[in-house]
Coordinates of C-alpha atoms in Angstrom, one line a residue:
X28 CA 8.4 1.7 -0.2
X29 CA 11.5 3.4 0.9
X30 CA 14.6 1.0 0.5
X31 CA 15.3 2.1 4.0
X32 CA 12.2 0.2 5.4
X33 CA 12.9 -3.0 3.4
X34 CA 13.1 -6.0 5.7
X35 CA 16.3 -7.2 4.2
X36 CA 17.8 -4.0 5.4
X37 CA 16.2 -4.0 8.6
X38 CA 16.8 -7.7 9.6
X39 CA 20.3 -7.3 11.1
X40 CA 19.6 -4.0 12.9
X41 CA 16.5 -5.6 14.3
X42 CA 18.2 -8.6 15.5
X43 CA 21.0 -6.7 17.0
X44 CA 18.4 -4.3 18.8
X45 CA 16.5 -7.2 20.1
X46 CA 19.9 -9.0 21.3
X47 CA 20.9 -5.9 23.1
X48 CA 17.5 -5.1 24.6
X49 CA 17.4 -8.9 26.0
X50 CA 20.7 -8.2 27.7
X51 CA 20.4 -4.6 28.9
X52 CA 17.0 -3.1 28.5
X53 CA 14.3 -5.3 28.9
X54 CA 14.3 -6.6 32.4
X55 CA 14.8 -3.1 34.0
X56 CA 12.3 -1.7 31.7
X57 CA 9.7 -4.2 32.8
X58 CA 10.3 -3.7 36.3
X59 CA 10.2 0.2 35.9
X60 CA 6.7 0.0 34.1
X61 CA 5.3 -2.4 36.6
X62 CA 6.0 -0.1 39.3
X63 CA 5.1 3.1 37.7
X64 CA 2.0 2.6 35.5
X65 CA -0.9 3.4 37.5
X66 CA -4.6 2.2 37.0
X67 CA -5.4 4.6 34.5
X68 CA -2.5 3.5 32.3
X69 CA -3.2 0.0 32.7
X70 CA -6.9 0.6 31.8
X71 CA -5.7 2.2 28.4
X72 CA -3.1 -0.2 27.7
X73 CA -5.7 -3.2 28.3
X74 CA -8.3 -1.3 25.9
X75 CA -5.5 -0.7 23.2
X76 CA -4.4 -4.6 23.5
X77 CA -8.0 -5.5 22.5
X78 CA -7.6 -3.8 19.3
X79 CA -4.7 -6.0 18.7
X80 CA -6.5 -9.2 18.9
X81 CA -6.5 -11.3 15.6
X82 CA -10.0 -11.7 15.4
X83 CA -11.1 -8.4 14.5
X84 CA -8.7 -8.3 11.7
X85 CA -9.6 -11.8 10.3
X86 CA -13.4 -10.2 10.4
X87 CA -12.2 -7.2 8.2
X88 CA -10.4 -9.5 5.8
X89 CA -13.6 -11.6 5.5
X90 CA -15.7 -8.7 5.3
X91 CA -13.5 -7.1 2.2
X92 CA -13.9 -10.5 0.5
X93 CA -17.5 -10.8 1.1
X94 CA -18.3 -7.4 0.0
X95 CA -16.1 -7.6 -2.8
X96 CA -17.8 -10.4 -3.9
X97 CA -21.1 -9.0 -3.9
X98 CA -20.0 -6.0 -5.6
X99 CA -18.4 -8.0 -8.1
X100 CA -21.6 -10.1 -8.7
X101 CA -24.1 -7.3 -8.9
X102 CA -22.4 -4.1 -10.4
X103 CA -19.0 -3.3 -10.7
X104 CA -16.8 -6.5 -11.5
X105 CA -13.5 -4.7 -11.4
X106 CA -14.1 -3.0 -8.2
X107 CA -15.4 -6.0 -6.6
X108 CA -12.5 -8.1 -7.6
X109 CA -10.1 -5.5 -6.4
X110 CA -11.8 -5.8 -2.8
X111 CA -11.8 -9.4 -2.7
X112 CA -7.9 -9.4 -3.7
X113 CA -7.2 -7.0 -1.1
X114 CA -9.2 -9.3 1.4
X115 CA -7.1 -12.1 0.6
X116 CA -4.0 -10.2 0.9
X117 CA -4.7 -9.0 4.5
X118 CA -6.0 -12.6 5.2
X119 CA -2.5 -14.2 3.9
X120 CA -0.5 -11.6 5.7
X121 CA -2.2 -12.5 9.0
X122 CA -2.1 -16.1 8.6
X123 CA 1.6 -16.2 7.6
X124 CA 2.8 -13.9 10.2
X125 CA 0.8 -15.5 13.0
X126 CA 2.0 -19.0 12.1
X127 CA 5.7 -17.8 12.2
X128 CA 5.3 -16.0 15.4
X129 CA 3.4 -19.0 16.9
X130 CA 6.4 -21.3 15.7
X131 CA 8.9 -18.8 17.3
X132 CA 7.2 -18.5 20.4
X133 CA 7.5 -22.5 21.0
X134 CA 11.2 -22.5 19.7
X135 CA 12.4 -19.6 21.9
X136 CA 10.2 -20.3 24.9
X137 CA 11.0 -16.8 26.7
X138 CA 9.5 -16.2 30.2
X139 CA 6.9 -13.6 30.1
X140 CA 7.2 -10.5 32.3
X141 CA 4.8 -11.9 35.0
X142 CA 7.3 -14.9 35.6
X143 CA 9.9 -12.4 36.4
X144 CA 7.4 -10.3 38.7
X145 CA 6.2 -13.5 40.5
X146 CA 9.2 -16.0 40.5
X147 CA 12.1 -13.7 39.8
X148 CA 12.8 -15.8 36.6
X149 CA 14.2 -14.0 33.6
X150 CA 15.1 -16.3 30.9
X151 CA 14.2 -19.1 28.1
X152 CA 13.1 -22.6 28.1
X153 CA 12.6 -23.6 24.6
X154 CA 9.7 -26.0 23.3
X155 CA 7.8 -25.5 26.7
X156 CA 4.1 -25.1 25.5
X157 CA 2.8 -22.7 28.2
X158 CA 1.5 -19.2 28.0
X159 CA 4.1 -18.2 30.5
X160 CA 6.8 -19.1 28.3
X161 CA 5.8 -17.7 25.0
X162 CA 6.6 -14.0 25.3
X163 CA 8.8 -13.7 22.1
X164 CA 7.8 -12.4 19.9
X165 CA 4.5 -10.3 20.5
X166 CA 1.6 -11.8 18.8
X167 CA -0.5 -8.6 19.2
X168 CA 2.4 -6.3 17.9
X169 CA 2.8 -8.9 15.0
X170 CA -1.0 -8.7 14.4
X171 CA -1.5 -4.9 14.4
X172 CA 1.6 -4.2 12.4
X173 CA 0.3 -6.8 9.9
X174 CA -3.1 -5.3 9.7
X175 CA -1.9 -1.7 9.5
X176 CA 0.9 -2.4 7.2
X177 CA -1.4 -4.3 4.8
X178 CA -3.9 -1.0 5.1
X179 CA -0.9 1.5 4.6
X180 CA 0.0 -0.3 1.3
X181 CA -3.5 -0.9 0.0
X182 CA -4.8 2.7 1.0
X183 CA -2.1 5.2 1.2
X184 CA -4.4 7.9 2.5
X185 CA -4.8 5.8 5.9
X186 CA -1.1 5.4 6.2
X187 CA -0.7 8.1 9.1
X188 CA -3.6 6.8 11.4
X189 CA -2.8 3.2 10.4
X190 CA 0.9 3.8 11.9
X191 CA -0.3 5.9 14.7
X192 CA -2.6 2.8 15.7
X193 CA 0.1 0.3 15.1
X194 CA 2.4 2.1 17.3
X195 CA -0.2 2.8 20.2
X196 CA -1.2 -0.9 20.3
X197 CA 2.3 -2.2 20.2
X198 CA 3.3 0.1 23.0
X199 CA 0.2 -1.1 25.0
X200 CA 2.0 -4.5 25.6
X201 CA 4.6 -2.8 27.4
X202 CA 2.1 -0.8 29.4
X203 CA 0.5 -3.9 30.7
X204 CA 3.8 -5.7 31.0
X205 CA 2.5 -8.5 28.8
X206 CA 5.9 -8.3 26.8
X207 CA 9.3 -7.1 27.2
X208 CA 10.5 -4.5 24.5
X209 CA 12.2 -6.9 22.4
X210 CA 9.2 -9.0 22.1
X211 CA 7.2 -6.1 20.7
X212 CA 10.2 -4.9 18.4
X213 CA 10.3 -8.7 17.0
X214 CA 6.7 -9.1 16.5
X215 CA 6.3 -5.7 14.6
X216 CA 8.9 -6.6 12.3
X217 CA 7.5 -10.0 11.4
X218 CA 4.2 -8.3 10.7
X219 CA 5.8 -5.6 8.5
X220 CA 8.2 -8.2 6.7
X221 CA 5.1 -10.5 5.8
X222 CA 3.3 -7.2 4.3
X223 CA 6.3 -6.6 2.0
X224 CA 7.2 -10.2 1.2
X225 CA 3.4 -11.0 0.1
X226 CA 2.4 -7.9 -1.8
X227 CA 3.9 -9.0 -5.1
X228 CA 1.4 -12.0 -5.1
X229 CA -1.5 -9.7 -4.8
X230 CA -0.8 -7.0 -7.0
X231 CA -3.1 -6.1 -10.1

């Protein structure tokens, strides 16, 4: 992995970007998208957002584990065990990054864009356990970047389509105004960081 993409090198720039985005970019961008994205864009955004739901990727992790176990039991033991290991790697990345995002959502308590649109409120109310106040970080961005990051590491030939899908699904959360820009960037960073941090535990 290029050292420029190492989480420890990206942490401060990502934090600085998110802070400045919250101050300068997030609110006007959300209002702009709310006014300008038409029905076609919303339909596309919602369709892409479905891909970022965690259930699909938990199914993939389970599928890798199950198929690998069958292969290991019947024919090629090493190939099957490799698939099992890859499945558990994906599962660990999804669970770890998901728990972290869930905890941060509660701690930060950021109002979602819909609260801004309906009530004119743009701000934070920590430890309010409501879907209207759990915008930061984006769970969809975390999930898709965790899943696609894992696939990019395990299967390098898939890295271009995986990266394209991660970007498209993450941006869809802006298109449907479910999140602010900084929410998406933070969620994506958490997903990618978890991929990198857990990788040593699932190598051959």
